[in-house]
Amino acid sequence: MTGGRDTACRRQLGRGLVRRSFKLGQNPLDMTIRDIVLIALFAAIIVAFGLVPVIPVAGLPVPITLQNLAVMLAGAILGPRRGAAATALVMLLVAIGLPVLSGGRGGLGMLLGPSGGFLFGFIAGAFVIGWLAARFARVRGPAWKENGLSILACIAGGIGVCYAMGIPWLALATGLPLEKAALGALVFLPGDLAKAVVAGLVARGVRRVYPIPLK
Amino acid sequence: MTAPLYSPGDSLLHRAPASAKLAGLVVLGTAVFLTADLALLLPAALAGVLLLAIVRPPRARLTRQLAGSAILIGLVALIAGLSQGWHQAAVVALRFSAIVLAALAVTLSTRAADMLEAIEALLAPLDRRGLVDSARIALAVSLVLRFVPDILGHYREIREAQAARGLDANPLALIVPLVVRTLKDADDIAAAIEARGFPPDRPGR
């Protein structure tokens, strides 16, 4: 599964960096330099996708920013811990005041505002996508089945988990009843579904040509 | 492109330490949720405006950052007003205006490096227990800033190569090669960093 040329050598180097056990069974520090670089590069993709011009998707009236597509990809391609770390890294950049969210927005106000729950939901969502993707990666079957599972992981984490954190935050912060807050988020559902489908297909496409172990 | 939002200046807020500003923000953020009294929330929102006035950021930057938040807060207040009366709408609007304005004032008046340092100080107890590693966080942050322009460049190249072959913009055909190229780059970058002896040994481990 590993694509690296000198993976064995790198693993040896990585072993020296492992420090202590953590309750997930693995230390968050159980990360090689390559992991850190992958996390940082995916965070850079998430930032870059907030800046690129919108790709029109046929038959969809909603304009699509690609930022949460990139979040889904981080989970689906890097795996749970690295995917969540890449997303958390972007939120750190937001917190220190860099305009890395789509539309050039950033700063602490974004994290504390009414939609902040969705941003924290991205981190948990990327983790869940990665966890599911690692589970589904073992399933072999016809293309439609593998694609379907990959898309399912993106929907569950990128929409399910993200909304499950964002909507109650919105409701709690504004005193709106939960149904009303959920109704408001419904506007974004068609766009997010389209992005989950694209993310699922991209993730499988990448895995086919350049598989890296999910971690 | 990823130039910080920080706008240089010499105001009271610019000179205050980042950690104090963060602490103030936490206090404000908690306080506005503990009360629904307009007589307290209105001054809080006005204080946010005042803080921004002290920082005196460039107007273009201010409107750009505030436009999205203003629409969102307006929308949320409208829904709250229609469903729960206008008192609640005013509470919600003032509450979030106070937080967003004050947070923006802090963001605009604090250098990214100072903010990072303050956040690292917050994480220090975790660092000592080996749960996070500030050297790696710093490496990751600088790598992101370094590689955003590269990734945008790759994106443009791939798009142009496909357009030259008469292909329309297709999200799959665009993103798959971009991600694969990035994954391949990661191997080389990691090798380069290791060759330079990172991470440095840390005493006491």
Short mmCIF file of C-alpha atoms in Angstrom, two decimals:
data_model
loop_
_atom_site.label_atom_id
_atom_site.label_comp_id
_atom_site.label_asym_id
_atom_site.label_seq_id
_atom_site.Cartn_x
_atom_site.Cartn_y
_atom_site.Cartn_z
CA MET A 1 0.00 0.00 0.00
CA THR A 2 2.84 2.41 0.73
CA GLY A 3 4.09 4.39 -2.20
CA GLY A 4 7.28 5.86 -0.74
CA ARG A 5 10.66 4.84 -2.06
CA ASP A 6 12.43 4.76 1.26
CA THR A 7 9.54 4.01 3.54
CA ALA A 8 11.52 1.56 5.67
CA CYS A 9 14.21 4.12 6.36
CA ARG A 10 11.60 6.72 7.14
CA ARG A 11 9.74 4.41 9.47
CA GLN A 12 12.98 3.87 11.34
CA LEU A 13 13.39 7.62 11.70
CA GLY A 14 9.75 7.91 12.71
CA ARG A 15 10.16 5.36 15.48
CA GLY A 16 12.62 7.59 17.23
CA LEU A 17 10.01 10.32 17.35
CA VAL A 18 7.30 8.26 19.01
CA ARG A 19 6.95 9.47 22.54
CA ARG A 20 4.13 8.45 24.81
CA SER A 21 0.92 6.53 24.55
CA PHE A 22 -2.34 8.41 24.34
CA LYS A 23 -5.85 7.31 25.04
CA LEU A 24 -6.71 6.75 21.40
CA GLY A 25 -4.09 4.04 21.54
CA GLN A 26 -1.74 6.29 19.61
CA ASN A 27 0.04 9.42 20.60
CA PRO A 28 -0.80 12.48 18.55
CA LEU A 29 2.95 12.87 18.47
CA ASP A 30 3.25 9.52 16.77
CA MET A 31 3.73 11.57 13.63
CA THR A 32 6.69 11.46 11.35
CA ILE A 33 7.99 14.52 9.57
CA ARG A 34 6.23 13.20 6.49
CA ASP A 35 2.94 13.22 8.41
CA ILE A 36 3.51 16.83 9.48
CA VAL A 37 4.29 17.78 5.89
CA LEU A 38 1.18 16.00 4.60
CA ILE A 39 -0.94 17.74 7.23
CA ALA A 40 0.53 21.13 6.33
CA LEU A 41 0.15 20.58 2.57
CA PHE A 42 -3.47 19.55 2.97
CA ALA A 43 -4.09 22.57 5.15
CA ALA A 44 -2.56 24.58 2.31
CA ILE A 45 -4.99 22.90 -0.12
CA ILE A 46 -7.90 23.84 2.17
CA VAL A 47 -6.68 27.45 2.20
CA ALA A 48 -6.03 27.48 -1.56
CA PHE A 49 -9.51 26.10 -2.30
CA GLY A 50 -10.97 29.09 -0.49
CA LEU A 51 -9.16 31.31 -3.01
CA VAL A 52 -9.65 29.56 -6.36
CA PRO A 53 -12.47 30.67 -8.60
CA VAL A 54 -15.63 28.70 -8.12
CA ILE A 55 -16.08 25.66 -10.34
CA PRO A 56 -19.58 25.64 -11.81
CA VAL A 57 -21.31 22.30 -11.39
CA ALA A 58 -23.80 21.54 -14.13
CA GLY A 59 -27.43 21.73 -13.05
CA LEU A 60 -26.79 23.35 -9.68
CA PRO A 61 -27.84 26.92 -9.07
CA VAL A 62 -25.90 27.26 -5.80
CA PRO A 63 -22.43 28.80 -6.15
CA ILE A 64 -19.88 26.43 -4.73
CA THR A 65 -16.87 27.37 -2.67
CA LEU A 66 -14.51 24.47 -2.55
CA GLN A 67 -13.25 24.94 0.97
CA ASN A 68 -15.34 22.29 2.69
CA LEU A 69 -14.74 19.97 -0.24
CA ALA A 70 -11.05 20.20 0.63
CA VAL A 71 -11.87 19.46 4.27
CA MET A 72 -13.68 16.31 3.22
CA LEU A 73 -10.71 15.34 1.03
CA ALA A 74 -8.31 15.82 3.95
CA GLY A 75 -10.23 13.22 5.96
CA ALA A 76 -10.82 10.84 3.08
CA ILE A 77 -7.24 10.86 1.78
CA LEU A 78 -5.09 11.38 4.87
CA GLY A 79 -7.19 9.42 7.36
CA PRO A 80 -8.76 10.40 10.69
CA ARG A 81 -5.92 11.87 12.74
CA ARG A 82 -4.00 13.59 9.98
CA GLY A 83 -7.23 14.80 8.34
CA ALA A 84 -8.49 16.32 11.59
CA ALA A 85 -5.04 17.79 12.24
CA ALA A 86 -4.96 19.46 8.80
CA THR A 87 -8.36 21.02 9.47
CA ALA A 88 -7.41 22.07 12.99
CA LEU A 89 -4.28 23.69 11.55
CA VAL A 90 -6.43 25.84 9.27
CA MET A 91 -8.53 26.88 12.27
CA LEU A 92 -5.31 27.82 14.09
CA LEU A 93 -4.43 30.07 11.14
CA VAL A 94 -7.91 31.60 11.37
CA ALA A 95 -7.41 32.20 15.07
CA ILE A 96 -4.08 33.96 14.62
CA GLY A 97 -5.72 36.33 12.15
CA LEU A 98 -4.88 35.10 8.68
CA PRO A 99 -7.60 35.53 6.03
CA VAL A 100 -7.67 31.85 5.10
CA LEU A 101 -11.41 31.20 5.01
CA SER A 102 -13.22 31.51 1.68
CA GLY A 103 -13.77 35.10 0.64
CA GLY A 104 -10.61 36.17 2.45
CA ARG A 105 -12.20 36.10 5.89
CA GLY A 106 -10.48 35.15 9.10
CA GLY A 107 -9.84 36.18 12.67
CA LEU A 108 -11.23 35.12 16.00
CA GLY A 109 -14.65 36.56 15.16
CA MET A 110 -15.21 33.76 12.66
CA LEU A 111 -14.63 31.07 15.28
CA LEU A 112 -16.74 32.79 17.94
CA GLY A 113 -19.58 33.96 15.68
CA PRO A 114 -22.92 32.25 15.09
CA SER A 115 -21.49 29.93 12.43
CA GLY A 116 -18.42 28.95 14.48
CA GLY A 117 -19.92 25.54 15.23
CA PHE A 118 -19.65 24.59 11.58
CA LEU A 119 -15.94 25.42 11.61
CA PHE A 120 -15.28 23.24 14.65
CA GLY A 121 -17.59 20.68 13.04
CA PHE A 122 -15.15 20.54 10.13
CA ILE A 123 -12.45 19.16 12.44
CA ALA A 124 -14.68 16.43 13.87
CA GLY A 125 -16.12 15.82 10.41
CA ALA A 126 -12.69 15.26 8.88
CA PHE A 127 -11.92 12.77 11.65
CA VAL A 128 -15.13 10.81 11.07
CA ILE A 129 -14.61 10.80 7.29
CA GLY A 130 -11.09 9.45 7.79
CA TRP A 131 -12.27 6.82 10.25
CA LEU A 132 -15.01 5.63 7.91
CA ALA A 133 -12.70 5.78 4.89
CA ALA A 134 -10.16 3.58 6.70
CA ARG A 135 -12.96 1.11 7.42
CA PHE A 136 -14.33 1.17 3.88
CA ALA A 137 -10.88 1.01 2.28
CA ARG A 138 -10.78 -2.74 2.95
CA VAL A 139 -14.01 -3.32 1.02
CA ARG A 140 -13.34 -4.51 -2.50
CA GLY A 141 -16.11 -4.53 -5.04
CA PRO A 142 -17.36 -3.09 -8.27
CA ALA A 143 -16.56 0.55 -8.98
CA TRP A 144 -20.04 1.80 -8.06
CA LYS A 145 -19.79 0.17 -4.66
CA GLU A 146 -16.35 1.56 -3.81
CA ASN A 147 -17.36 4.99 -5.09
CA GLY A 148 -20.62 4.80 -3.15
CA LEU A 149 -18.88 3.98 0.12
CA SER A 150 -16.34 6.75 -0.41
CA ILE A 151 -19.16 9.24 -1.02
CA LEU A 152 -21.08 7.89 1.97
CA ALA A 153 -18.10 8.56 4.25
CA CYS A 154 -17.92 12.15 2.98
CA ILE A 155 -21.63 12.70 3.51
CA ALA A 156 -21.61 11.22 7.01
CA GLY A 157 -18.67 13.30 8.22
CA GLY A 158 -18.74 16.37 6.00
CA ILE A 159 -22.48 16.94 6.30
CA GLY A 160 -23.77 14.77 9.16
CA VAL A 161 -21.13 15.55 11.78
CA CYS A 162 -20.56 19.11 10.61
CA TYR A 163 -24.26 20.00 10.76
CA ALA A 164 -24.66 18.09 14.02
CA MET A 165 -22.19 20.52 15.61
CA GLY A 166 -23.03 23.65 13.63
CA ILE A 167 -26.81 23.66 13.99
CA PRO A 168 -27.02 23.25 17.80
CA TRP A 169 -24.29 25.93 18.17
CA LEU A 170 -26.34 28.26 15.98
CA ALA A 171 -29.50 27.44 17.92
CA LEU A 172 -27.84 27.79 21.32
CA ALA A 173 -26.04 30.98 20.42
CA THR A 174 -29.08 32.69 18.95
CA GLY A 175 -31.80 31.20 21.12
CA LEU A 176 -33.52 29.94 18.00
CA PRO A 177 -35.45 26.69 18.26
CA LEU A 178 -33.44 23.80 16.83
CA GLU A 179 -35.88 23.23 13.91
CA LYS A 180 -35.57 26.83 12.77
CA ALA A 181 -31.77 26.71 12.87
CA ALA A 182 -31.82 23.44 10.94
CA LEU A 183 -34.14 24.99 8.36
CA GLY A 184 -31.61 27.79 7.83
CA ALA A 185 -28.79 25.31 7.25
CA LEU A 186 -30.93 23.49 4.69
CA VAL A 187 -30.03 26.20 2.14
CA PHE A 188 -26.51 24.81 2.02
CA LEU A 189 -27.50 21.16 1.79
CA PRO A 190 -27.69 20.82 -2.03
CA GLY A 191 -24.26 22.41 -2.49
CA ASP A 192 -22.74 20.36 0.30
CA LEU A 193 -24.20 17.14 -1.10
CA ALA A 194 -22.68 17.91 -4.50
CA LYS A 195 -19.33 18.57 -2.83
CA ALA A 196 -19.52 15.33 -0.86
CA VAL A 197 -20.09 13.43 -4.11
CA VAL A 198 -17.12 15.13 -5.79
CA ALA A 199 -14.94 14.59 -2.69
CA GLY A 200 -15.87 10.91 -2.53
CA LEU A 201 -15.05 10.37 -6.20
CA VAL A 202 -11.79 12.33 -5.98
CA ALA A 203 -10.72 10.40 -2.88
CA ARG A 204 -11.22 7.08 -4.61
CA GLY A 205 -9.54 8.36 -7.75
CA VAL A 206 -6.50 9.42 -5.75
CA ARG A 207 -6.40 6.15 -3.82
CA ARG A 208 -6.33 4.24 -7.07
CA VAL A 209 -3.33 6.03 -8.53
CA TYR A 210 -1.41 7.02 -5.39
CA PRO A 211 -2.48 5.10 -2.32
CA ILE A 212 -1.16 6.21 1.05
CA PRO A 213 -2.11 4.45 4.29
CA LEU A 214 -4.91 6.20 6.19
CA LYS A 215 -3.71 7.36 9.58
CA MET B 1 -2.96 36.53 -0.79
CA THR B 2 -2.48 35.15 2.68
CA ALA B 3 -1.21 38.47 3.94
CA PRO B 4 -2.27 38.75 7.57
CA LEU B 5 -5.25 40.85 8.55
CA TYR B 6 -3.02 42.72 11.01
CA SER B 7 -2.93 46.42 10.34
CA PRO B 8 0.06 48.23 11.81
CA GLY B 9 -0.49 51.01 14.28
CA ASP B 10 0.43 52.37 17.67
CA SER B 11 -2.89 52.39 19.51
CA LEU B 12 -3.53 51.20 23.04
CA LEU B 13 -4.78 47.90 21.61
CA HIS B 14 -1.68 47.46 19.46
CA ARG B 15 0.54 47.83 22.49
CA ALA B 16 -1.42 45.50 24.78
CA PRO B 17 0.03 41.98 25.04
CA ALA B 18 -1.70 39.36 22.88
CA SER B 19 -2.45 37.14 25.86
CA ALA B 20 -4.29 39.97 27.65
CA LYS B 21 -6.36 40.65 24.53
CA LEU B 22 -7.25 36.98 24.21
CA ALA B 23 -8.24 36.84 27.87
CA GLY B 24 -10.39 39.96 27.45
CA LEU B 25 -12.11 38.38 24.48
CA VAL B 26 -12.88 35.21 26.45
CA VAL B 27 -14.35 37.30 29.29
CA LEU B 28 -16.47 39.35 26.88
CA GLY B 29 -17.61 36.25 24.98
CA THR B 30 -18.74 34.60 28.22
CA ALA B 31 -20.31 37.73 29.66
CA VAL B 32 -22.60 38.49 26.71
CA PHE B 33 -24.08 35.01 26.92
CA LEU B 34 -24.83 35.37 30.64
CA THR B 35 -27.19 38.28 30.14
CA ALA B 36 -30.20 39.05 27.96
CA ASP B 37 -30.49 42.60 29.28
CA LEU B 38 -30.39 45.14 26.47
CA ALA B 39 -29.11 47.79 28.88
CA LEU B 40 -25.93 45.70 29.23
CA LEU B 41 -25.68 44.33 25.69
CA LEU B 42 -25.98 47.70 23.95
CA PRO B 43 -22.91 49.14 25.74
CA ALA B 44 -21.04 45.90 24.99
CA ALA B 45 -21.70 46.27 21.26
CA LEU B 46 -20.78 49.95 21.43
CA ALA B 47 -17.56 48.98 23.20
CA GLY B 48 -16.81 46.74 20.21
CA VAL B 49 -17.28 49.69 17.87
CA LEU B 50 -15.09 51.81 20.12
CA LEU B 51 -12.31 49.20 20.12
CA LEU B 52 -12.36 49.13 16.32
CA ALA B 53 -12.27 52.93 16.27
CA ILE B 54 -9.18 52.83 18.49
CA VAL B 55 -7.43 50.40 16.13
CA ARG B 56 -8.32 52.50 13.05
CA PRO B 57 -7.89 49.83 10.35
CA PRO B 58 -8.02 50.61 6.62
CA ARG B 59 -11.66 50.97 5.60
CA ALA B 60 -11.53 48.45 2.71
CA ARG B 61 -10.27 45.71 5.02
CA LEU B 62 -12.93 46.54 7.58
CA THR B 63 -15.86 46.38 5.17
CA ARG B 64 -14.59 43.16 3.64
CA GLN B 65 -14.33 41.44 7.02
CA LEU B 66 -17.58 42.83 8.38
CA ALA B 67 -19.83 42.38 5.34
CA GLY B 68 -20.22 38.61 5.70
CA SER B 69 -20.75 38.76 9.45
CA ALA B 70 -23.25 41.62 9.09
CA ILE B 71 -25.36 39.64 6.62
CA LEU B 72 -25.25 36.53 8.81
CA ILE B 73 -26.10 38.41 12.00
CA GLY B 74 -28.88 40.30 10.20
CA LEU B 75 -30.35 37.06 8.88
CA VAL B 76 -30.19 35.33 12.25
CA ALA B 77 -31.74 38.34 13.96
CA LEU B 78 -34.51 38.46 11.34
CA ILE B 79 -35.40 34.80 11.91
CA ALA B 80 -35.26 35.31 15.68
CA GLY B 81 -37.46 38.39 15.34
CA LEU B 82 -40.08 36.62 13.26
CA SER B 83 -40.23 33.59 15.51
CA GLN B 84 -39.60 34.96 19.00
CA GLY B 85 -40.25 38.66 18.95
CA TRP B 86 -38.04 41.65 18.39
CA HIS B 87 -36.60 41.81 21.89
CA GLN B 88 -34.89 38.47 21.28
CA ALA B 89 -33.77 39.67 17.84
CA ALA B 90 -32.09 42.70 19.41
CA VAL B 91 -30.44 40.50 22.05
CA VAL B 92 -29.02 38.17 19.41
CA ALA B 93 -27.86 40.95 17.09
CA LEU B 94 -26.15 42.94 19.87
CA ARG B 95 -24.57 39.87 21.41
CA PHE B 96 -22.89 38.81 18.19
CA SER B 97 -22.04 42.33 17.12
CA ALA B 98 -20.16 42.77 20.40
CA ILE B 99 -18.20 39.53 19.95
CA VAL B 100 -17.46 39.93 16.25
CA LEU B 101 -16.42 43.59 16.55
CA ALA B 102 -14.18 43.00 19.56
CA ALA B 103 -12.63 39.89 17.99
CA LEU B 104 -11.96 41.80 14.80
CA ALA B 105 -10.34 44.61 16.80
CA VAL B 106 -8.04 42.03 18.46
CA THR B 107 -7.27 40.36 15.14
CA LEU B 108 -6.47 43.65 13.42
CA SER B 109 -4.23 44.88 16.22
CA THR B 110 -2.21 41.71 16.87
CA ARG B 111 0.65 40.42 14.74
CA ALA B 112 0.20 36.82 13.61
CA ALA B 113 3.52 35.91 15.24
CA ASP B 114 2.44 37.42 18.57
CA MET B 115 -0.89 35.61 18.42
CA LEU B 116 0.88 32.35 17.64
CA GLU B 117 3.15 32.91 20.61
CA ALA B 118 0.16 33.55 22.89
CA ILE B 119 -1.54 30.39 21.66
CA GLU B 120 1.68 28.42 22.13
CA ALA B 121 1.85 29.72 25.70
CA LEU B 122 -1.71 28.45 26.21
CA LEU B 123 -0.68 25.05 24.88
CA ALA B 124 2.48 24.94 27.00
CA PRO B 125 1.00 22.70 29.74
CA LEU B 126 0.01 20.19 27.05
CA ASP B 127 3.44 20.52 25.47
CA ARG B 128 5.13 19.58 28.74
CA ARG B 129 3.03 16.45 28.96
CA GLY B 130 4.00 15.52 25.42
CA LEU B 131 0.47 15.88 24.02
CA VAL B 132 1.38 18.57 21.54
CA ASP B 133 4.71 19.73 20.25
CA SER B 134 5.05 23.45 19.64
CA ALA B 135 8.10 23.03 17.40
CA ARG B 136 6.03 20.88 15.06
CA ILE B 137 3.07 23.24 15.18
CA ALA B 138 5.38 26.11 14.24
CA LEU B 139 6.84 24.03 11.39
CA ALA B 140 3.36 23.15 10.13
CA VAL B 141 2.18 26.77 10.23
CA SER B 142 5.16 27.99 8.26
CA LEU B 143 4.81 25.15 5.73
CA VAL B 144 1.17 26.07 5.06
CA LEU B 145 2.03 29.71 4.39
CA ARG B 146 4.92 28.66 2.17
CA PHE B 147 2.90 26.24 0.02
CA VAL B 148 -0.44 27.97 -0.58
CA PRO B 149 0.97 29.92 -3.58
CA ASP B 150 2.57 26.73 -4.94
CA ILE B 151 -0.71 24.86 -4.81
CA LEU B 152 -2.52 27.72 -6.52
CA GLY B 153 0.22 27.60 -9.17
CA HIS B 154 -0.25 23.83 -9.67
CA TYR B 155 -3.99 24.40 -9.92
CA ARG B 156 -3.52 26.99 -12.65
CA GLU B 157 -1.04 24.79 -14.55
CA ILE B 158 -3.33 21.77 -14.51
CA ARG B 159 -6.31 23.88 -15.57
CA GLU B 160 -4.32 25.44 -18.41
CA ALA B 161 -2.96 22.09 -19.58
CA GLN B 162 -6.48 20.73 -19.75
CA ALA B 163 -7.86 23.80 -21.47
CA ALA B 164 -5.07 23.50 -24.04
CA ARG B 165 -6.29 19.99 -24.80
CA GLY B 166 -9.80 21.29 -25.31
CA LEU B 167 -11.22 20.03 -22.01
CA ASP B 168 -13.84 21.87 -19.97
CA ALA B 169 -13.32 22.49 -16.29
CA ASN B 170 -14.22 19.21 -14.66
CA PRO B 171 -13.81 19.11 -10.88
CA LEU B 172 -12.63 15.48 -10.89
CA ALA B 173 -10.08 15.91 -13.66
CA LEU B 174 -8.80 19.03 -11.91
CA ILE B 175 -8.60 17.95 -8.28
CA VAL B 176 -7.29 14.38 -8.64
CA PRO B 177 -4.01 15.41 -10.34
CA LEU B 178 -3.66 18.35 -7.97
CA VAL B 179 -3.92 16.11 -4.90
CA VAL B 180 -1.66 13.41 -6.34
CA ARG B 181 0.97 16.00 -7.19
CA THR B 182 0.75 17.41 -3.66
CA LEU B 183 1.12 13.95 -2.09
CA LYS B 184 4.22 13.35 -4.21
CA ASP B 185 5.67 16.74 -3.25
CA ALA B 186 5.20 15.83 0.42
CA ASP B 187 7.75 13.02 0.11
CA ASP B 188 10.43 15.34 -1.25
CA ILE B 189 9.70 18.09 1.26
CA ALA B 190 9.82 15.65 4.17
CA ALA B 191 13.15 14.28 2.95
CA ALA B 192 14.54 17.81 2.66
CA ILE B 193 13.43 18.70 6.19
CA GLU B 194 14.88 15.52 7.67
CA ALA B 195 18.13 16.10 5.82
CA ARG B 196 18.41 19.41 7.66
CA GLY B 197 18.19 17.69 11.02
CA PHE B 198 14.65 18.62 12.05
CA PRO B 199 13.28 18.16 14.71
CA PRO B 200 15.94 19.51 17.04
CA ASP B 201 16.55 17.46 20.17
CA ARG B 202 14.64 18.77 23.12
CA PRO B 203 16.20 18.74 26.57
CA GLY B 204 14.42 16.87 29.32
CA ARG B 205 12.89 14.17 27.15
#
